[in-house]
Coordinates of C-alpha atoms in Angstrom, one line a residue:
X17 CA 9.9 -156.4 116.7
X18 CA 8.4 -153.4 114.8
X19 CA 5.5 -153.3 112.5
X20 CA 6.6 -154.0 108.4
X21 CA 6.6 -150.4 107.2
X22 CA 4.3 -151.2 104.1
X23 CA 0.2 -151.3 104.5
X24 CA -1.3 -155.1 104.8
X25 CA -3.2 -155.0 101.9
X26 CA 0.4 -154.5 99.8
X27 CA 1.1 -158.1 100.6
X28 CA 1.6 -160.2 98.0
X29 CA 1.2 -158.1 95.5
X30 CA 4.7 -156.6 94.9
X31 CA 5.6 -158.8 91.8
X32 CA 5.0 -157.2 88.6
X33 CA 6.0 -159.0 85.5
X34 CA 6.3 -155.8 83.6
X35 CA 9.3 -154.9 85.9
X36 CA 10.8 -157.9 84.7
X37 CA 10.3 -158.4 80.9
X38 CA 10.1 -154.5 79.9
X39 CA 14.1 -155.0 80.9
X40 CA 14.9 -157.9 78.9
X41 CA 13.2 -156.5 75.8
X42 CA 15.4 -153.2 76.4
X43 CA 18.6 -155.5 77.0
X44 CA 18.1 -157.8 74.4
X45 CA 15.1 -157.3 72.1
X46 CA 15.4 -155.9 68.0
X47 CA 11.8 -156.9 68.1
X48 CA 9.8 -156.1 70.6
X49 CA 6.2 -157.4 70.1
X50 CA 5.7 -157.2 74.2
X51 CA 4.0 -154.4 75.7
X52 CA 0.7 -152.9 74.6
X53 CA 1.2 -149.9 72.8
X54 CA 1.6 -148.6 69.5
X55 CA 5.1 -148.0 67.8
X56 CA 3.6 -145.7 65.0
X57 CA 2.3 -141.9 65.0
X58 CA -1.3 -141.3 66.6
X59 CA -3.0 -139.6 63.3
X60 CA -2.0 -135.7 62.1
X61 CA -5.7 -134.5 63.1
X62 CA -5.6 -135.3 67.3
X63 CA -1.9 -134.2 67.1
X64 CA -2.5 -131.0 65.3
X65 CA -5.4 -130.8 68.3
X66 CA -3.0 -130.9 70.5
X67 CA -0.4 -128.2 68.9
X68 CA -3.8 -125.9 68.7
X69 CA -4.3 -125.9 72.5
X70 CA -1.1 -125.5 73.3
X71 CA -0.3 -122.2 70.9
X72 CA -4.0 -121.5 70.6
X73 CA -4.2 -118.3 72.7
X74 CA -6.5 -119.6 75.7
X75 CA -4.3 -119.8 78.3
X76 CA -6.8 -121.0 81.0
X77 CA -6.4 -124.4 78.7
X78 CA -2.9 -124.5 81.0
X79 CA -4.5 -124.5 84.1
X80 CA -6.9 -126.8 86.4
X81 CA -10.2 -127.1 84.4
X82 CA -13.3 -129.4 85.9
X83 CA -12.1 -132.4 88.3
X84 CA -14.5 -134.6 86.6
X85 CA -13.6 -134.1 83.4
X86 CA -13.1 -131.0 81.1
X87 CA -15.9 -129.7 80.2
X88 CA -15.4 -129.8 76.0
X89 CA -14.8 -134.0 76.5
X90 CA -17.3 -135.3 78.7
X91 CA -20.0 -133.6 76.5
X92 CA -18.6 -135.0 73.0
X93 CA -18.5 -138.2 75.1
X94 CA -21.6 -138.4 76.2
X95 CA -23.0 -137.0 72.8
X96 CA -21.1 -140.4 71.2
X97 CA -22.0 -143.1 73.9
X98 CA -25.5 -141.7 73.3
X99 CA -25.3 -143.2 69.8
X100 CA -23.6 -146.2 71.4
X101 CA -25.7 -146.9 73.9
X102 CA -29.0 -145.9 72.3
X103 CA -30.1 -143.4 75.7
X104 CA -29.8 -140.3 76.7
X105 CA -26.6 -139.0 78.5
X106 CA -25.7 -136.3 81.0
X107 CA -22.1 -135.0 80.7
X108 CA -22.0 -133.8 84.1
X109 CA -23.1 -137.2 85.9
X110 CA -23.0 -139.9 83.5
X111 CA -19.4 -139.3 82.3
X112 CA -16.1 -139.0 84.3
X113 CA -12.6 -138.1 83.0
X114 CA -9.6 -140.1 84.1
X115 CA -5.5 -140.4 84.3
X116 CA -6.5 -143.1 81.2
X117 CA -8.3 -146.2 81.8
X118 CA -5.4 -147.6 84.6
X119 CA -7.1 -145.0 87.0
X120 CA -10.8 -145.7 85.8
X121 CA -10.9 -149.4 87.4
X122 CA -8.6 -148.4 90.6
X123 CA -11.6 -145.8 90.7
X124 CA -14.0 -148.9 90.1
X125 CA -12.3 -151.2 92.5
X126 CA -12.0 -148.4 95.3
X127 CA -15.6 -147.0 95.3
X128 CA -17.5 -150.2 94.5
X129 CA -15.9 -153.2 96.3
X130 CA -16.1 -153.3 99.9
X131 CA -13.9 -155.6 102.2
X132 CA -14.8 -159.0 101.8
X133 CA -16.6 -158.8 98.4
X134 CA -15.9 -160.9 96.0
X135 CA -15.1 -160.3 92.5
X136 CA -15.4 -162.2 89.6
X137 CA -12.3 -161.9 87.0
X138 CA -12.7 -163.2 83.6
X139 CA -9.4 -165.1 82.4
X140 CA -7.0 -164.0 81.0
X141 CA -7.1 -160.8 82.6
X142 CA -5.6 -157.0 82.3
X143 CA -2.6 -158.3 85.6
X144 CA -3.9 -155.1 87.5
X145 CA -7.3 -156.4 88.2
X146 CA -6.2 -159.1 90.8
X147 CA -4.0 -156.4 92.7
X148 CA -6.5 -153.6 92.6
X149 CA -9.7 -155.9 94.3
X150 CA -7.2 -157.2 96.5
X151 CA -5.8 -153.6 97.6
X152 CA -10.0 -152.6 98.0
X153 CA -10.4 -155.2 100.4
X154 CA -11.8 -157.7 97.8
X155 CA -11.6 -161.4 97.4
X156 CA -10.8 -162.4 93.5
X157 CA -12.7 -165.3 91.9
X158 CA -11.3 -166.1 88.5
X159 CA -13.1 -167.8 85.7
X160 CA -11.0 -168.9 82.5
X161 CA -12.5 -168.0 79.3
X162 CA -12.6 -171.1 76.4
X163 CA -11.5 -169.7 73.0
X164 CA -14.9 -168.9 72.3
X165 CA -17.2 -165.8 73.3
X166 CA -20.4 -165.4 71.7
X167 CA -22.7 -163.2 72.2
X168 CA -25.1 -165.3 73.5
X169 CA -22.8 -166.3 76.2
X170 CA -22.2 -162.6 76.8
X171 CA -26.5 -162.2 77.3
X172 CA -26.1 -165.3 80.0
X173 CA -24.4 -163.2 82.1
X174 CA -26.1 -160.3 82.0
X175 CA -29.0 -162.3 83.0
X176 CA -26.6 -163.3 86.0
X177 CA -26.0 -159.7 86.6
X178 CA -29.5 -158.9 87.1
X179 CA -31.1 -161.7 88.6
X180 CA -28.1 -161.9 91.0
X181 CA -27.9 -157.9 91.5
X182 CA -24.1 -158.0 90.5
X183 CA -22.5 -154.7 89.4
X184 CA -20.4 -154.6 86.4
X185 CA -16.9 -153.4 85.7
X186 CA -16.5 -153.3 81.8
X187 CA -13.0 -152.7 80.3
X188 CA -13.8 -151.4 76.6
X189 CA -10.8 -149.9 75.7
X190 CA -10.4 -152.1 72.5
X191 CA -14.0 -151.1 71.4
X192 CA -12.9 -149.7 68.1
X193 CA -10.3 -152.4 67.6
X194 CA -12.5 -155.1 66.0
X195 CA -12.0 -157.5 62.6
X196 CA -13.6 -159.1 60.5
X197 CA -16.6 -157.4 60.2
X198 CA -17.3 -158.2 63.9
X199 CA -19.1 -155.5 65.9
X200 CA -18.5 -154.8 69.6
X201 CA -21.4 -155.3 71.9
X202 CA -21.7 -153.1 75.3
X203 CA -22.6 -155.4 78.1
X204 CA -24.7 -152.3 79.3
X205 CA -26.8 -151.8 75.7
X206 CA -28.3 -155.2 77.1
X207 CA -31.6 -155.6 78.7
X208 CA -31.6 -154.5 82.8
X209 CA -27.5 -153.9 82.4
X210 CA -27.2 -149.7 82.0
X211 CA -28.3 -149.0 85.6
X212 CA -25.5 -151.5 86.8
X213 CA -22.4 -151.0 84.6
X214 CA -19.3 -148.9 84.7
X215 CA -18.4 -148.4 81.4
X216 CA -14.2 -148.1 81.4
X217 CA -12.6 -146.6 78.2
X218 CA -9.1 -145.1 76.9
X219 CA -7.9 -142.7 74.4
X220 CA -4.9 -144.2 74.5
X221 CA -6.1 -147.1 72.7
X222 CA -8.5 -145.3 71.0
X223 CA -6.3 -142.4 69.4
X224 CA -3.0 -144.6 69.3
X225 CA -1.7 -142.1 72.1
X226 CA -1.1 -144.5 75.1
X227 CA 1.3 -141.3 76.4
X228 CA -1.4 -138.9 76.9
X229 CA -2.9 -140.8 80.1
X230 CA -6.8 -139.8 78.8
X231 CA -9.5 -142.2 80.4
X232 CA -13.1 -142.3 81.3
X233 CA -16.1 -144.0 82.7
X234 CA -19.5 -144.0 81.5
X235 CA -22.5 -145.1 83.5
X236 CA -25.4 -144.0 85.9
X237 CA -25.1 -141.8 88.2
X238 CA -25.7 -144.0 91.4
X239 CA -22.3 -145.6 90.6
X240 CA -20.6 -142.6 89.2
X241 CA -20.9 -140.9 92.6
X242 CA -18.9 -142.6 94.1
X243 CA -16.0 -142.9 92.0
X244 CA -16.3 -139.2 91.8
X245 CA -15.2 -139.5 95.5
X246 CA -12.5 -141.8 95.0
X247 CA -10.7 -139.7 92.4
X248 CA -11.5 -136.5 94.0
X249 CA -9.2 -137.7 96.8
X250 CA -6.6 -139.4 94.7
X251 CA -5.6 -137.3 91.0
X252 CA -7.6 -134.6 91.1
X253 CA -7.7 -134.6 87.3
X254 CA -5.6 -135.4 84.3
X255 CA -4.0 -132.5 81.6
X256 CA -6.5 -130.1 80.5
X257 CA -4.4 -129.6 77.4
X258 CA -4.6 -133.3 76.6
X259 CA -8.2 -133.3 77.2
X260 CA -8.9 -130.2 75.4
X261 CA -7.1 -132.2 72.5
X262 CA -9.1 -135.9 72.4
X263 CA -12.2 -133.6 73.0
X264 CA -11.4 -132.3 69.5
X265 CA -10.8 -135.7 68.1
X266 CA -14.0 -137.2 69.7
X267 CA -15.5 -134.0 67.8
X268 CA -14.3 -135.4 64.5
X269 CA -15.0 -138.5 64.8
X270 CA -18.4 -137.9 66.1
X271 CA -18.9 -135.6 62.7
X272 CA -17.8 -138.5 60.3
X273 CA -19.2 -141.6 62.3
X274 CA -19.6 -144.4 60.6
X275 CA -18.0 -143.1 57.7
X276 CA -15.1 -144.6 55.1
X277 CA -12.8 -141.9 56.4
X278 CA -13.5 -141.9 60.5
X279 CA -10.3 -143.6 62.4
X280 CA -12.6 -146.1 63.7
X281 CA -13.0 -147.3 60.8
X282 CA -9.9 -146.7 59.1
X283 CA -7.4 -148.1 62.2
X284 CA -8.9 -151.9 62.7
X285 CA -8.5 -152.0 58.1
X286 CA -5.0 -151.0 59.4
X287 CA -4.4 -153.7 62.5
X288 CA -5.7 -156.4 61.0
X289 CA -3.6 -156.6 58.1
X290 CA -1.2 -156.5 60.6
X291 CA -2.8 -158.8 62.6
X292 CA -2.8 -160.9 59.6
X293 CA 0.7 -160.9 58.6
X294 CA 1.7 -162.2 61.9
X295 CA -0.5 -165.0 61.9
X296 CA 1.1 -165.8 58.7
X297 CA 4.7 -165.7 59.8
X298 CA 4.5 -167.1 63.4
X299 CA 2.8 -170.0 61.0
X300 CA 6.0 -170.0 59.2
X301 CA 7.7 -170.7 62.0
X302 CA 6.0 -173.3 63.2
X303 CA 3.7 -171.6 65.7
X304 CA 0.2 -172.2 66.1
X305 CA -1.6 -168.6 66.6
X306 CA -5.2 -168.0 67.5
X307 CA -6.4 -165.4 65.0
X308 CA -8.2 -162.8 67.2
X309 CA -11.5 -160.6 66.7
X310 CA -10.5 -157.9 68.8
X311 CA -7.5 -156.1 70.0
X312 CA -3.9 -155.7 69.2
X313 CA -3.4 -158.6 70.9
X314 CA -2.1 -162.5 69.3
X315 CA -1.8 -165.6 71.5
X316 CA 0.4 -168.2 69.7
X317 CA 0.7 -172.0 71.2
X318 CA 4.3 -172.5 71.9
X319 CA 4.2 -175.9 72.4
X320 CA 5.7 -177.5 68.6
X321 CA 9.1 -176.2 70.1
X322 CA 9.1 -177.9 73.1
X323 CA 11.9 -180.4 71.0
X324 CA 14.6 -177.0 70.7
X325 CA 13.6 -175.9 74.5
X326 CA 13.1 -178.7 77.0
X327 CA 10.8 -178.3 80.1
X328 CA 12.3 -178.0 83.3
X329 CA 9.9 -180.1 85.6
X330 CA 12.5 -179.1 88.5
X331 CA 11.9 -175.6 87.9
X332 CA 9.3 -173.8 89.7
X333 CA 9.1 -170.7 86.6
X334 CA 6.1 -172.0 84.4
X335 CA 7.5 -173.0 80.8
X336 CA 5.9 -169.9 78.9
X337 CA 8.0 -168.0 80.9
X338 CA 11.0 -170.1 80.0
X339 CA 10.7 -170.4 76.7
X340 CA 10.1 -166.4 76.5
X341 CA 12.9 -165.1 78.0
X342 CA 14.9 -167.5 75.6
X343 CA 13.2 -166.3 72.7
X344 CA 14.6 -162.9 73.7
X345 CA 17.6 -164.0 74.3
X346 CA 18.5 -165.8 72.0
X347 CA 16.4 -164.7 68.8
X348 CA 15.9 -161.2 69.7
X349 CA 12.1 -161.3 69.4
X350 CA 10.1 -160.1 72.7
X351 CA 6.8 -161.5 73.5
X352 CA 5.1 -162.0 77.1
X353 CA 4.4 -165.3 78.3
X354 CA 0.3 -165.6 78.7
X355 CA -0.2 -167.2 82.2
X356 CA 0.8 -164.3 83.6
X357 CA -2.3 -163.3 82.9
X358 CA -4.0 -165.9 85.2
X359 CA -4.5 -166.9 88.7
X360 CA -2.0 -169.0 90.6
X361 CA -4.5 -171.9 90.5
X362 CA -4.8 -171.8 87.1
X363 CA -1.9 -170.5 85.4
X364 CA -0.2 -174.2 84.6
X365 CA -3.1 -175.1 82.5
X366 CA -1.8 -171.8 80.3
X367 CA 2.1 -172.0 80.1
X368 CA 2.2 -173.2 76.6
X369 CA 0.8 -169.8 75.2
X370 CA 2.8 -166.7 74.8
X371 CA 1.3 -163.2 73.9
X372 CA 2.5 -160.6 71.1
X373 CA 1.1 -157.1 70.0
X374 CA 0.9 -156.5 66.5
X375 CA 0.4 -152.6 66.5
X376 CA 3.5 -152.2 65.2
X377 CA 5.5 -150.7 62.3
X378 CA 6.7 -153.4 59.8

């Protein structure tokens, strides 16, 4: 018999349940609160960046600039995380510019897990970790997260981190995306943590330009290096124009920080009255949400209207799922059922959740 024609560390990890659900919405959907992006404009100043490069009259902005990261970006970057992070930055070796933050981690899993290690994923999780540590050789260990997550649990495990020598993988691409007058706290600002955290962000999220495929890592250099290596073989590097462009924003932004007018300010006022009125009208319908802090993202308990659609205990598809792709269906509202986002030993404990994205137009 010959060999399967597909590596061994692509089995098992062929099912994607964006494949699945990105078609129903399409076929069925006048609401789709799914996937996690934007339906409005990204603001008139990073798109009027953009129309700059392109007619601007420096051509070289249309050909290969640094691998690493265009020069204009990963200096306003590192100028920014230096407020952040309260340290001193080098744009050269501290920053690194990706195909958005979806190439960052496969950087991160690539360079810094080595076969057999094991990795600890926080539930619910982004669905590409699993698949990425499994592809580097890696052996996933998941940990659910309870409703709650203070920042003194947050301090605990950078303790673990440093009395275990762990490295840390941080996905901050909602760092701007915060209510309530909550503030984000980077897991590397905290005692012993810089010198062993990859910091992972996204324009996309940040600029409301998910299209544009602008990423980044920040961290030490000892860790950098080697995802330097990784994407050096894979991408390359992304658009210069598009970089050129979020350099520009990051330039604004980095003039008005902290003030009334900055989109970081302005954009959460935005998403959480948005975030707001869907709390109120899942309420309405009988829906029990959990009001976020962070995000565009809303989990709702599902499980009031298990009356109008039975379980299945013959079926082996987990209700959220169920109930989901009858929602679309049948009401035309598109949603994503949340145990997805969890590990096959713990997904039943999650099927009566489903997940919607508010950063849309109403």
């Amino acid at each position: 018999m010959s060999r399967p024609l597909q590596a061994r560390r692509l089995e098992g990890i062929d099912k994607n349940i964006w494949v699945e659900f990105v078609k129903l919405a399409a076929t069925y959907s006048k609401v789709n609160l799914g996937q996690g992006f934007p339906d409005f404009p990204a603001p008139d100043f990073l798109t009027e960046a953009l129309t700059r490069a392109l007619g601007g009259g420096n051509h070289m902005l249309h050909q290969y600039t640094r691998a690493f990261g265009h020069p204009a970006l990963v200096k306003v970057l590192a100028q920014f995380f230096e407020k952040l992070l309260g340290r001193d930055l080098d744009p050269m070796t501290n920053v690194m510019v990706t195909v958005g933050a979806y190439q960052a981690l496969f950087c991160c899993f690539q360079a810094l897990v080595d076969e057999g290690d094991e990795v600890i994923i926080i539930e619910p999780f982004f669905d590409c970790y699993e698949p990425m540590v499994k592809m580097a050789g890696g052996t996933p260990v998941f940990v659910p997260l309870r409703p709650v997550f203070s920042r003194e649990e947050l301090g605990l495990i950078a303790e673990l981190c440093v009395k275990h020598d762990v490295l840390c993988i941080s996905d901050e691409v909602y760092e701007w995306l915060v209510y309530d007058g909550k503030q984000h706290i980077r897991i590397a600002s905290l005692q012993g943590m810089w010198d062993r955290t990859v910091i992972v962000g996204s324009a996309g999220k940040t600029f409301s330009a998910t299209g544009w495929k602008v990423g980044w890592v920040v961290g030490p250099d000892r860790l950098l290096q080697h995802l330097r290596t990784v994407h050096q073989n894979s991408v390359y590097h992304c658009a210069t124009i598009a970089q050129e462009a979020v350099a520009q924003g990051f330039q604004r932004e980095l003039t008005l920080y902290g003030k009334p007018e900055s989109y970081f300010v302005q954009l959460p006022k935005e998403l959480q009255q948005k975030r707001d009125w869907l709390v109120q009208s899942l309420d309405d319908l009988g829906m029990k949400p959990i009001i976020p802090e962070g995000t565009y993202f809303l989990v709702a308990d599902i499980s009031p209207f298990k009356s109008d659609v039975p379980d299945a205990p013959d079926s082996d598809e987990p209700y959220d799922y169920r109930f989901t792709k009858w929602m679309v269906k049948n009401k035309g509202l598109a949603a994503i059922p949340l145990s997805a986002f969890y590990s096959e030993a713990h997904k039943n404990n999650y099927t009566n959740f489903i997940r919607f994205c508010f950063a849309k137009v109403r």
